[in-house]
Amino acid sequence: MNISIVIPCYNEEENIAKLKTELLPVLMNLSQGDEVETIFVDDGSTDATWPLLHQTFGDLNLPGVHFVFLQHEVNRGLGAALRTGFAAVSGDLIVTTDSDGTYRFSTIPALLACLTPGVDLVTASPYHPQGGVAGVPRYRLVLSQGASFLYRVLVNWKVHTYTCLFRAYRRKVIDTVSFQSNGFLAGTELMVKAMLKGYRVAEFPAVLYARQYGTSKAKLIRTILAHLRFQWRVFLHRLRLVALA
């Protein structure tokens, strides 16, 4: 199968060298049996991210590996960057990942291996009993752990992590499930809507590492409010289903 890897980037110039070192061996491994395209979406960076992506990856000639470079003229948010990337994919299987390597790129093959028959979406899960967190400040975990707990109550208790970007999708999920958020809610919105639509989700127990370079772009208060509003809509949807039963 063809594989597409979508990597949103925003002011990540400090991470580009690390990205190349850690990602290229994975792409070369995957390309042994599949065609692999990597789609970088620069979401209106104001630093040197855009030229550095081209300088680092643009002239590489790797059999079975292709690079696509897309750019927003202004910063539009993670969700908008994902939609831009999804509109350009050609693969049957689609991976989304952070550019900072907080989930190890080396685990992409294992993530994809969890897309067994009957599984439509695989999400990395640091909050799974077999997952873990390494070096991430406690205050940064409050949002994702708290939000994931509420989604477990509202959607599916067996799924432990709802907030990460590191995932693998079958193409049909991307083609049939829409999401409106332009911000960091987008990945959660996509997964929750896919689950409510009947798509089966599997978890890949993973370790979430602290970023080594740069700073997180998530705005905590804004993201918390977005999750609460979306959770309220999910709750109302569940109530309507109960009323109709």
PDB file of C-alpha atoms in Angstrom:
ATOM      1  CA  MET A   1       0.000   0.000   0.000  1.00  0.00           C
ATOM      2  CA  ASN A   2       1.008   3.628  -0.453  1.00  0.00           C
ATOM      3  CA  ILE A   3       1.655   5.546   2.760  1.00  0.00           C
ATOM      4  CA  SER A   4       1.243   9.284   3.299  1.00  0.00           C
ATOM      5  CA  ILE A   5       2.794  11.013   6.322  1.00  0.00           C
ATOM      6  CA  VAL A   6       1.402  14.467   7.125  1.00  0.00           C
ATOM      7  CA  ILE A   7       3.631  16.686   9.290  1.00  0.00           C
ATOM      8  CA  PRO A   8       2.325  20.149  10.254  1.00  0.00           C
ATOM      9  CA  CYS A   9       5.071  22.649  11.110  1.00  0.00           C
ATOM     10  CA  TYR A  10       4.919  26.058  12.717  1.00  0.00           C
ATOM     11  CA  ASN A  11       8.102  27.910  13.702  1.00  0.00           C
ATOM     12  CA  GLU A  12      10.115  24.712  13.986  1.00  0.00           C
ATOM     13  CA  GLU A  13      13.466  25.837  12.561  1.00  0.00           C
ATOM     14  CA  GLU A  14      15.290  24.438  15.595  1.00  0.00           C
ATOM     15  CA  ASN A  15      13.828  20.991  14.987  1.00  0.00           C
ATOM     16  CA  ILE A  16      14.500  20.535  11.265  1.00  0.00           C
ATOM     17  CA  ALA A  17      17.941  18.915  11.646  1.00  0.00           C
ATOM     18  CA  LYS A  18      16.611  16.532  14.312  1.00  0.00           C
ATOM     19  CA  LEU A  19      13.605  15.798  12.113  1.00  0.00           C
ATOM     20  CA  LYS A  20      15.867  14.740   9.248  1.00  0.00           C
ATOM     21  CA  THR A  21      18.103  12.575  11.430  1.00  0.00           C
ATOM     22  CA  GLU A  22      15.222  10.699  13.027  1.00  0.00           C
ATOM     23  CA  LEU A  23      12.711  10.558  10.161  1.00  0.00           C
ATOM     24  CA  LEU A  24      14.840   9.547   7.152  1.00  0.00           C
ATOM     25  CA  PRO A  25      15.754   6.038   8.419  1.00  0.00           C
ATOM     26  CA  VAL A  26      12.046   5.384   8.985  1.00  0.00           C
ATOM     27  CA  LEU A  27      11.093   6.532   5.483  1.00  0.00           C
ATOM     28  CA  MET A  28      13.813   4.383   3.930  1.00  0.00           C
ATOM     29  CA  ASN A  29      12.607   1.381   5.913  1.00  0.00           C
ATOM     30  CA  LEU A  30       8.964   1.893   4.945  1.00  0.00           C
ATOM     31  CA  SER A  31       9.858   2.393   1.277  1.00  0.00           C
ATOM     32  CA  GLN A  32      11.266  -1.143   1.072  1.00  0.00           C
ATOM     33  CA  GLY A  33       7.724  -2.403   0.538  1.00  0.00           C
ATOM     34  CA  ASP A  34       5.600   0.674  -0.119  1.00  0.00           C
ATOM     35  CA  GLU A  35       5.620   4.042  -1.819  1.00  0.00           C
ATOM     36  CA  VAL A  36       5.936   6.703   0.884  1.00  0.00           C
ATOM     37  CA  GLU A  37       5.114  10.383   0.570  1.00  0.00           C
ATOM     38  CA  THR A  38       5.856  12.898   3.313  1.00  0.00           C
ATOM     39  CA  ILE A  39       3.773  16.059   3.230  1.00  0.00           C
ATOM     40  CA  PHE A  40       5.146  19.021   5.166  1.00  0.00           C
ATOM     41  CA  VAL A  41       2.584  21.744   5.841  1.00  0.00           C
ATOM     42  CA  ASP A  42       4.212  24.985   6.972  1.00  0.00           C
ATOM     43  CA  ASP A  43       1.446  26.816   8.807  1.00  0.00           C
ATOM     44  CA  GLY A  44       2.565  30.384   8.244  1.00  0.00           C
ATOM     45  CA  SER A  45       5.885  30.185  10.083  1.00  0.00           C
ATOM     46  CA  THR A  46       7.621  33.478  10.773  1.00  0.00           C
ATOM     47  CA  ASP A  47      11.067  31.913  11.234  1.00  0.00           C
ATOM     48  CA  ALA A  48      13.186  29.922   8.756  1.00  0.00           C
ATOM     49  CA  THR A  49      11.070  26.744   8.843  1.00  0.00           C
ATOM     50  CA  TRP A  50       9.919  26.982   5.206  1.00  0.00           C
ATOM     51  CA  PRO A  51      13.329  27.482   3.533  1.00  0.00           C
ATOM     52  CA  LEU A  52      14.956  24.965   5.880  1.00  0.00           C
ATOM     53  CA  LEU A  53      12.417  22.278   4.951  1.00  0.00           C
ATOM     54  CA  HIS A  54      13.263  22.787   1.284  1.00  0.00           C
ATOM     55  CA  GLN A  55      17.007  22.879   1.907  1.00  0.00           C
ATOM     56  CA  THR A  56      16.906  19.764   4.074  1.00  0.00           C
ATOM     57  CA  PHE A  57      14.514  17.545   2.151  1.00  0.00           C
ATOM     58  CA  GLY A  58      13.973  19.130  -1.259  1.00  0.00           C
ATOM     59  CA  ASP A  59      17.038  17.721  -3.012  1.00  0.00           C
ATOM     60  CA  LEU A  60      16.948  14.229  -1.519  1.00  0.00           C
ATOM     61  CA  ASN A  61      16.640  11.392  -4.010  1.00  0.00           C
ATOM     62  CA  LEU A  62      15.449   8.319  -2.132  1.00  0.00           C
ATOM     63  CA  PRO A  63      13.851   5.413  -4.030  1.00  0.00           C
ATOM     64  CA  GLY A  64      10.192   5.111  -3.172  1.00  0.00           C
ATOM     65  CA  VAL A  65      10.197   8.272  -1.037  1.00  0.00           C
ATOM     66  CA  HIS A  66       8.574  11.520  -2.139  1.00  0.00           C
ATOM     67  CA  PHE A  67       8.368  14.900  -0.402  1.00  0.00           C
ATOM     68  CA  VAL A  68       5.597  17.476  -0.793  1.00  0.00           C
ATOM     69  CA  PHE A  69       5.859  21.017   0.565  1.00  0.00           C
ATOM     70  CA  LEU A  70       2.730  23.071   1.268  1.00  0.00           C
ATOM     71  CA  GLN A  71       2.510  26.464   2.911  1.00  0.00           C
ATOM     72  CA  HIS A  72      -0.062  28.754   4.503  1.00  0.00           C
ATOM     73  CA  GLU A  73       0.783  32.402   4.035  1.00  0.00           C
ATOM     74  CA  VAL A  74      -0.401  33.130   7.582  1.00  0.00           C
ATOM     75  CA  ASN A  75      -0.779  30.936  10.646  1.00  0.00           C
ATOM     76  CA  ARG A  76      -4.195  29.260  10.510  1.00  0.00           C
ATOM     77  CA  GLY A  77      -3.873  26.591  13.197  1.00  0.00           C
ATOM     78  CA  LEU A  78      -3.185  22.884  13.475  1.00  0.00           C
ATOM     79  CA  GLY A  79      -6.606  21.826  12.226  1.00  0.00           C
ATOM     80  CA  ALA A  80      -6.301  23.940   9.101  1.00  0.00           C
ATOM     81  CA  ALA A  81      -2.828  22.514   8.470  1.00  0.00           C
ATOM     82  CA  LEU A  82      -4.187  18.974   8.772  1.00  0.00           C
ATOM     83  CA  ARG A  83      -6.980  19.683   6.292  1.00  0.00           C
ATOM     84  CA  THR A  84      -4.453  21.115   3.838  1.00  0.00           C
ATOM     85  CA  GLY A  85      -2.302  18.010   4.229  1.00  0.00           C
ATOM     86  CA  PHE A  86      -5.240  15.602   3.935  1.00  0.00           C
ATOM     87  CA  ALA A  87      -6.386  17.304   0.721  1.00  0.00           C
ATOM     88  CA  ALA A  88      -3.009  16.458  -0.844  1.00  0.00           C
ATOM     89  CA  VAL A  89      -2.523  12.847   0.290  1.00  0.00           C
ATOM     90  CA  SER A  90      -2.406  10.015  -2.221  1.00  0.00           C
ATOM     91  CA  GLY A  91      -1.783   7.112   0.163  1.00  0.00           C
ATOM     92  CA  ASP A  92      -4.097   4.332   1.273  1.00  0.00           C
ATOM     93  CA  LEU A  93      -2.755   4.700   4.819  1.00  0.00           C
ATOM     94  CA  ILE A  94      -2.215   8.113   6.371  1.00  0.00           C
ATOM     95  CA  VAL A  95      -0.002   8.945   9.333  1.00  0.00           C
ATOM     96  CA  THR A  96      -0.118  12.244  11.193  1.00  0.00           C
ATOM     97  CA  THR A  97       2.720  13.206  13.502  1.00  0.00           C
ATOM     98  CA  ASP A  98       4.167  16.185  15.314  1.00  0.00           C
ATOM     99  CA  SER A  99       7.313  17.677  13.799  1.00  0.00           C
ATOM    100  CA  ASP A 100       9.099  17.885  17.155  1.00  0.00           C
ATOM    101  CA  GLY A 101       9.499  14.135  17.665  1.00  0.00           C
ATOM    102  CA  THR A 102       7.652  14.016  21.002  1.00  0.00           C
ATOM    103  CA  TYR A 103       6.443  10.653  19.742  1.00  0.00           C
ATOM    104  CA  ARG A 104       9.393   8.800  18.263  1.00  0.00           C
ATOM    105  CA  PHE A 105       9.320   8.586  14.451  1.00  0.00           C
ATOM    106  CA  SER A 106      10.982   5.190  14.794  1.00  0.00           C
ATOM    107  CA  THR A 107       7.675   3.800  16.082  1.00  0.00           C
ATOM    108  CA  ILE A 108       5.751   4.677  12.891  1.00  0.00           C
ATOM    109  CA  PRO A 109       6.096   1.120  11.478  1.00  0.00           C
ATOM    110  CA  ALA A 110       4.750  -0.336  14.746  1.00  0.00           C
ATOM    111  CA  LEU A 111       1.890   2.187  14.690  1.00  0.00           C
ATOM    112  CA  LEU A 112       0.995   1.136  11.150  1.00  0.00           C
ATOM    113  CA  ALA A 113       1.208  -2.541  12.104  1.00  0.00           C
ATOM    114  CA  CYS A 114      -1.726  -1.970  14.481  1.00  0.00           C
ATOM    115  CA  LEU A 115      -3.968  -1.243  11.468  1.00  0.00           C
ATOM    116  CA  THR A 116      -5.024  -4.875  11.352  1.00  0.00           C
ATOM    117  CA  PRO A 117      -8.149  -6.017   9.470  1.00  0.00           C
ATOM    118  CA  GLY A 118     -11.179  -4.431  11.077  1.00  0.00           C
ATOM    119  CA  VAL A 119      -9.225  -1.509  12.554  1.00  0.00           C
ATOM    120  CA  ASP A 120      -9.754   1.856  10.872  1.00  0.00           C
ATOM    121  CA  LEU A 121      -7.714   4.205  13.054  1.00  0.00           C
ATOM    122  CA  VAL A 122      -4.794   3.733  15.430  1.00  0.00           C
ATOM    123  CA  THR A 123      -3.930   6.350  18.032  1.00  0.00           C
ATOM    124  CA  ALA A 124      -0.771   6.543  20.084  1.00  0.00           C
ATOM    125  CA  SER A 125      -1.679   6.264  23.760  1.00  0.00           C
ATOM    126  CA  PRO A 126       0.685   7.427  26.499  1.00  0.00           C
ATOM    127  CA  TYR A 127      -2.145   7.058  29.026  1.00  0.00           C
ATOM    128  CA  HIS A 128      -2.644   3.386  28.194  1.00  0.00           C
ATOM    129  CA  PRO A 129      -1.439   1.146  31.071  1.00  0.00           C
ATOM    130  CA  GLN A 130       1.461   0.074  28.842  1.00  0.00           C
ATOM    131  CA  GLY A 131       2.251   3.610  27.651  1.00  0.00           C
ATOM    132  CA  GLY A 132       4.169   6.318  29.458  1.00  0.00           C
ATOM    133  CA  VAL A 133       5.326   9.925  29.746  1.00  0.00           C
ATOM    134  CA  ALA A 134       8.978  11.012  29.961  1.00  0.00           C
ATOM    135  CA  GLY A 135      10.043  14.471  31.058  1.00  0.00           C
ATOM    136  CA  VAL A 136       6.866  16.337  30.131  1.00  0.00           C
ATOM    137  CA  PRO A 137       6.004  19.071  32.663  1.00  0.00           C
ATOM    138  CA  ARG A 138       3.062  18.135  34.837  1.00  0.00           C
ATOM    139  CA  TYR A 139       1.109  21.284  33.973  1.00  0.00           C
ATOM    140  CA  ARG A 140       1.184  20.333  30.293  1.00  0.00           C
ATOM    141  CA  LEU A 141      -0.367  16.957  31.068  1.00  0.00           C
ATOM    142  CA  VAL A 142      -3.332  18.339  32.978  1.00  0.00           C
ATOM    143  CA  LEU A 143      -5.147  19.369  29.801  1.00  0.00           C
ATOM    144  CA  SER A 144      -4.677  16.160  27.830  1.00  0.00           C
ATOM    145  CA  GLN A 145      -5.221  13.773  30.749  1.00  0.00           C
ATOM    146  CA  GLY A 146      -8.287  15.630  31.979  1.00  0.00           C
ATOM    147  CA  ALA A 147      -9.760  15.937  28.500  1.00  0.00           C
ATOM    148  CA  SER A 148      -9.078  12.280  27.705  1.00  0.00           C
ATOM    149  CA  PHE A 149     -10.810  11.219  30.931  1.00  0.00           C
ATOM    150  CA  LEU A 150     -13.968  13.127  29.981  1.00  0.00           C
ATOM    151  CA  TYR A 151     -13.929  11.676  26.458  1.00  0.00           C
ATOM    152  CA  ARG A 152     -13.584   8.200  27.965  1.00  0.00           C
ATOM    153  CA  VAL A 153     -16.784   8.856  29.925  1.00  0.00           C
ATOM    154  CA  LEU A 154     -18.606  10.357  26.956  1.00  0.00           C
ATOM    155  CA  VAL A 155     -17.432   8.140  24.093  1.00  0.00           C
ATOM    156  CA  ASN A 156     -15.580   4.916  24.934  1.00  0.00           C
ATOM    157  CA  TRP A 157     -14.027   4.048  28.286  1.00  0.00           C
ATOM    158  CA  LYS A 158     -11.728   1.453  26.707  1.00  0.00           C
ATOM    159  CA  VAL A 159      -9.784   4.126  24.790  1.00  0.00           C
ATOM    160  CA  HIS A 160      -7.353   5.888  27.121  1.00  0.00           C
ATOM    161  CA  THR A 161      -5.927   8.767  25.033  1.00  0.00           C
ATOM    162  CA  TYR A 162      -7.945  11.128  22.837  1.00  0.00           C
ATOM    163  CA  THR A 163      -5.671  14.142  22.455  1.00  0.00           C
ATOM    164  CA  CYS A 164      -2.512  13.118  20.599  1.00  0.00           C
ATOM    165  CA  LEU A 165      -1.681  13.842  16.952  1.00  0.00           C
ATOM    166  CA  PHE A 166       0.434  10.717  16.374  1.00  0.00           C
ATOM    167  CA  ARG A 167      -2.000   8.439  14.532  1.00  0.00           C
ATOM    168  CA  ALA A 168      -2.534   6.166  11.544  1.00  0.00           C
ATOM    169  CA  TYR A 169      -5.740   6.236   9.505  1.00  0.00           C
ATOM    170  CA  ARG A 170      -7.212   4.249   6.684  1.00  0.00           C
ATOM    171  CA  ARG A 171      -7.997   6.550   3.780  1.00  0.00           C
ATOM    172  CA  LYS A 172     -11.752   6.022   4.110  1.00  0.00           C
ATOM    173  CA  VAL A 173     -11.737   7.699   7.541  1.00  0.00           C
ATOM    174  CA  ILE A 174     -10.126  10.856   6.181  1.00  0.00           C
ATOM    175  CA  ASP A 175     -12.460  10.855   3.181  1.00  0.00           C
ATOM    176  CA  THR A 176     -15.711  10.446   5.148  1.00  0.00           C
ATOM    177  CA  VAL A 177     -15.199  12.217   8.506  1.00  0.00           C
ATOM    178  CA  SER A 178     -15.035  16.003   8.529  1.00  0.00           C
ATOM    179  CA  PHE A 179     -13.873  18.271  11.343  1.00  0.00           C
ATOM    180  CA  GLN A 180     -14.287  22.008  11.767  1.00  0.00           C
ATOM    181  CA  SER A 181     -11.695  22.998  14.346  1.00  0.00           C
ATOM    182  CA  ASN A 182      -8.719  25.008  13.150  1.00  0.00           C
ATOM    183  CA  GLY A 183      -6.891  24.571  16.437  1.00  0.00           C
ATOM    184  CA  PHE A 184      -5.512  21.807  18.621  1.00  0.00           C
ATOM    185  CA  LEU A 185      -8.966  20.294  19.112  1.00  0.00           C
ATOM    186  CA  ALA A 186      -8.878  19.073  15.501  1.00  0.00           C
ATOM    187  CA  GLY A 187      -7.284  15.659  16.055  1.00  0.00           C
ATOM    188  CA  THR A 188      -9.634  14.855  18.913  1.00  0.00           C
ATOM    189  CA  GLU A 189     -12.656  16.047  16.953  1.00  0.00           C
ATOM    190  CA  LEU A 190     -11.678  13.846  14.016  1.00  0.00           C
ATOM    191  CA  MET A 191     -11.204  10.739  16.154  1.00  0.00           C
ATOM    192  CA  VAL A 192     -14.347  11.203  18.235  1.00  0.00           C
ATOM    193  CA  LYS A 193     -16.491  11.791  15.148  1.00  0.00           C
ATOM    194  CA  ALA A 194     -14.962   8.720  13.514  1.00  0.00           C
ATOM    195  CA  MET A 195     -15.815   6.636  16.588  1.00  0.00           C
ATOM    196  CA  LEU A 196     -19.379   7.978  16.683  1.00  0.00           C
ATOM    197  CA  LYS A 197     -19.654   7.103  13.001  1.00  0.00           C
ATOM    198  CA  GLY A 198     -18.794   3.497  13.803  1.00  0.00           C
ATOM    199  CA  TYR A 199     -15.149   3.330  12.806  1.00  0.00           C
ATOM    200  CA  ARG A 200     -13.059   1.065  15.012  1.00  0.00           C
ATOM    201  CA  VAL A 201     -10.146   2.572  16.927  1.00  0.00           C
ATOM    202  CA  ALA A 202      -7.149   0.683  18.322  1.00  0.00           C
ATOM    203  CA  GLU A 203      -4.532   2.059  20.700  1.00  0.00           C
ATOM    204  CA  PHE A 204      -0.782   1.894  20.292  1.00  0.00           C
ATOM    205  CA  PRO A 205       0.806   2.178  23.758  1.00  0.00           C
ATOM    206  CA  ALA A 206       3.494   4.829  23.322  1.00  0.00           C
ATOM    207  CA  VAL A 207       5.807   7.069  25.305  1.00  0.00           C
ATOM    208  CA  LEU A 208       5.263  10.820  25.107  1.00  0.00           C
ATOM    209  CA  TYR A 209       8.598  12.656  25.418  1.00  0.00           C
ATOM    210  CA  ALA A 210       9.300  16.280  26.232  1.00  0.00           C
ATOM    211  CA  ARG A 211      10.191  18.396  23.231  1.00  0.00           C
ATOM    212  CA  GLN A 212      13.939  19.083  22.984  1.00  0.00           C
ATOM    213  CA  TYR A 213      13.882  22.305  20.963  1.00  0.00           C
ATOM    214  CA  GLY A 214      11.492  25.207  20.698  1.00  0.00           C
ATOM    215  CA  THR A 215       8.253  25.633  22.595  1.00  0.00           C
ATOM    216  CA  SER A 216       4.792  24.116  22.345  1.00  0.00           C
ATOM    217  CA  LYS A 217       2.364  26.168  20.259  1.00  0.00           C
ATOM    218  CA  ALA A 218      -0.726  25.067  22.202  1.00  0.00           C
ATOM    219  CA  LYS A 219      -2.638  27.850  23.969  1.00  0.00           C
ATOM    220  CA  LEU A 220      -3.856  26.117  27.115  1.00  0.00           C
ATOM    221  CA  ILE A 221      -6.912  28.219  28.018  1.00  0.00           C
ATOM    222  CA  ARG A 222      -8.109  28.431  24.420  1.00  0.00           C
ATOM    223  CA  THR A 223      -7.660  24.685  23.928  1.00  0.00           C
ATOM    224  CA  ILE A 224      -9.403  23.804  27.212  1.00  0.00           C
ATOM    225  CA  LEU A 225     -12.431  25.906  26.246  1.00  0.00           C
ATOM    226  CA  ALA A 226     -12.536  24.311  22.791  1.00  0.00           C
ATOM    227  CA  HIS A 227     -12.544  20.832  24.345  1.00  0.00           C
ATOM    228  CA  LEU A 228     -15.284  21.752  26.811  1.00  0.00           C
ATOM    229  CA  ARG A 229     -17.513  23.133  24.050  1.00  0.00           C
ATOM    230  CA  PHE A 230     -16.975  20.033  21.922  1.00  0.00           C
ATOM    231  CA  GLN A 231     -17.582  17.715  24.887  1.00  0.00           C
ATOM    232  CA  TRP A 232     -20.874  19.479  25.516  1.00  0.00           C
ATOM    233  CA  ARG A 233     -21.903  18.852  21.915  1.00  0.00           C
ATOM    234  CA  VAL A 234     -20.932  15.177  22.232  1.00  0.00           C
ATOM    235  CA  PHE A 235     -22.972  14.942  25.444  1.00  0.00           C
ATOM    236  CA  LEU A 236     -26.032  16.434  23.725  1.00  0.00           C
ATOM    237  CA  HIS A 237     -25.556  14.012  20.823  1.00  0.00           C
ATOM    238  CA  ARG A 238     -25.525  11.106  23.264  1.00  0.00           C
ATOM    239  CA  LEU A 239     -28.701  12.391  24.933  1.00  0.00           C
ATOM    240  CA  ARG A 240     -30.482  12.559  21.585  1.00  0.00           C
ATOM    241  CA  LEU A 241     -29.473   8.978  20.814  1.00  0.00           C
ATOM    242  CA  VAL A 242     -30.862   7.833  24.173  1.00  0.00           C
ATOM    243  CA  ALA A 243     -34.099   9.734  23.562  1.00  0.00           C
ATOM    244  CA  LEU A 244     -34.516   8.075  20.172  1.00  0.00           C
ATOM    245  CA  ALA A 245     -33.789   4.564  21.486  1.00  0.00           C
TER     246      ALA A 245
END
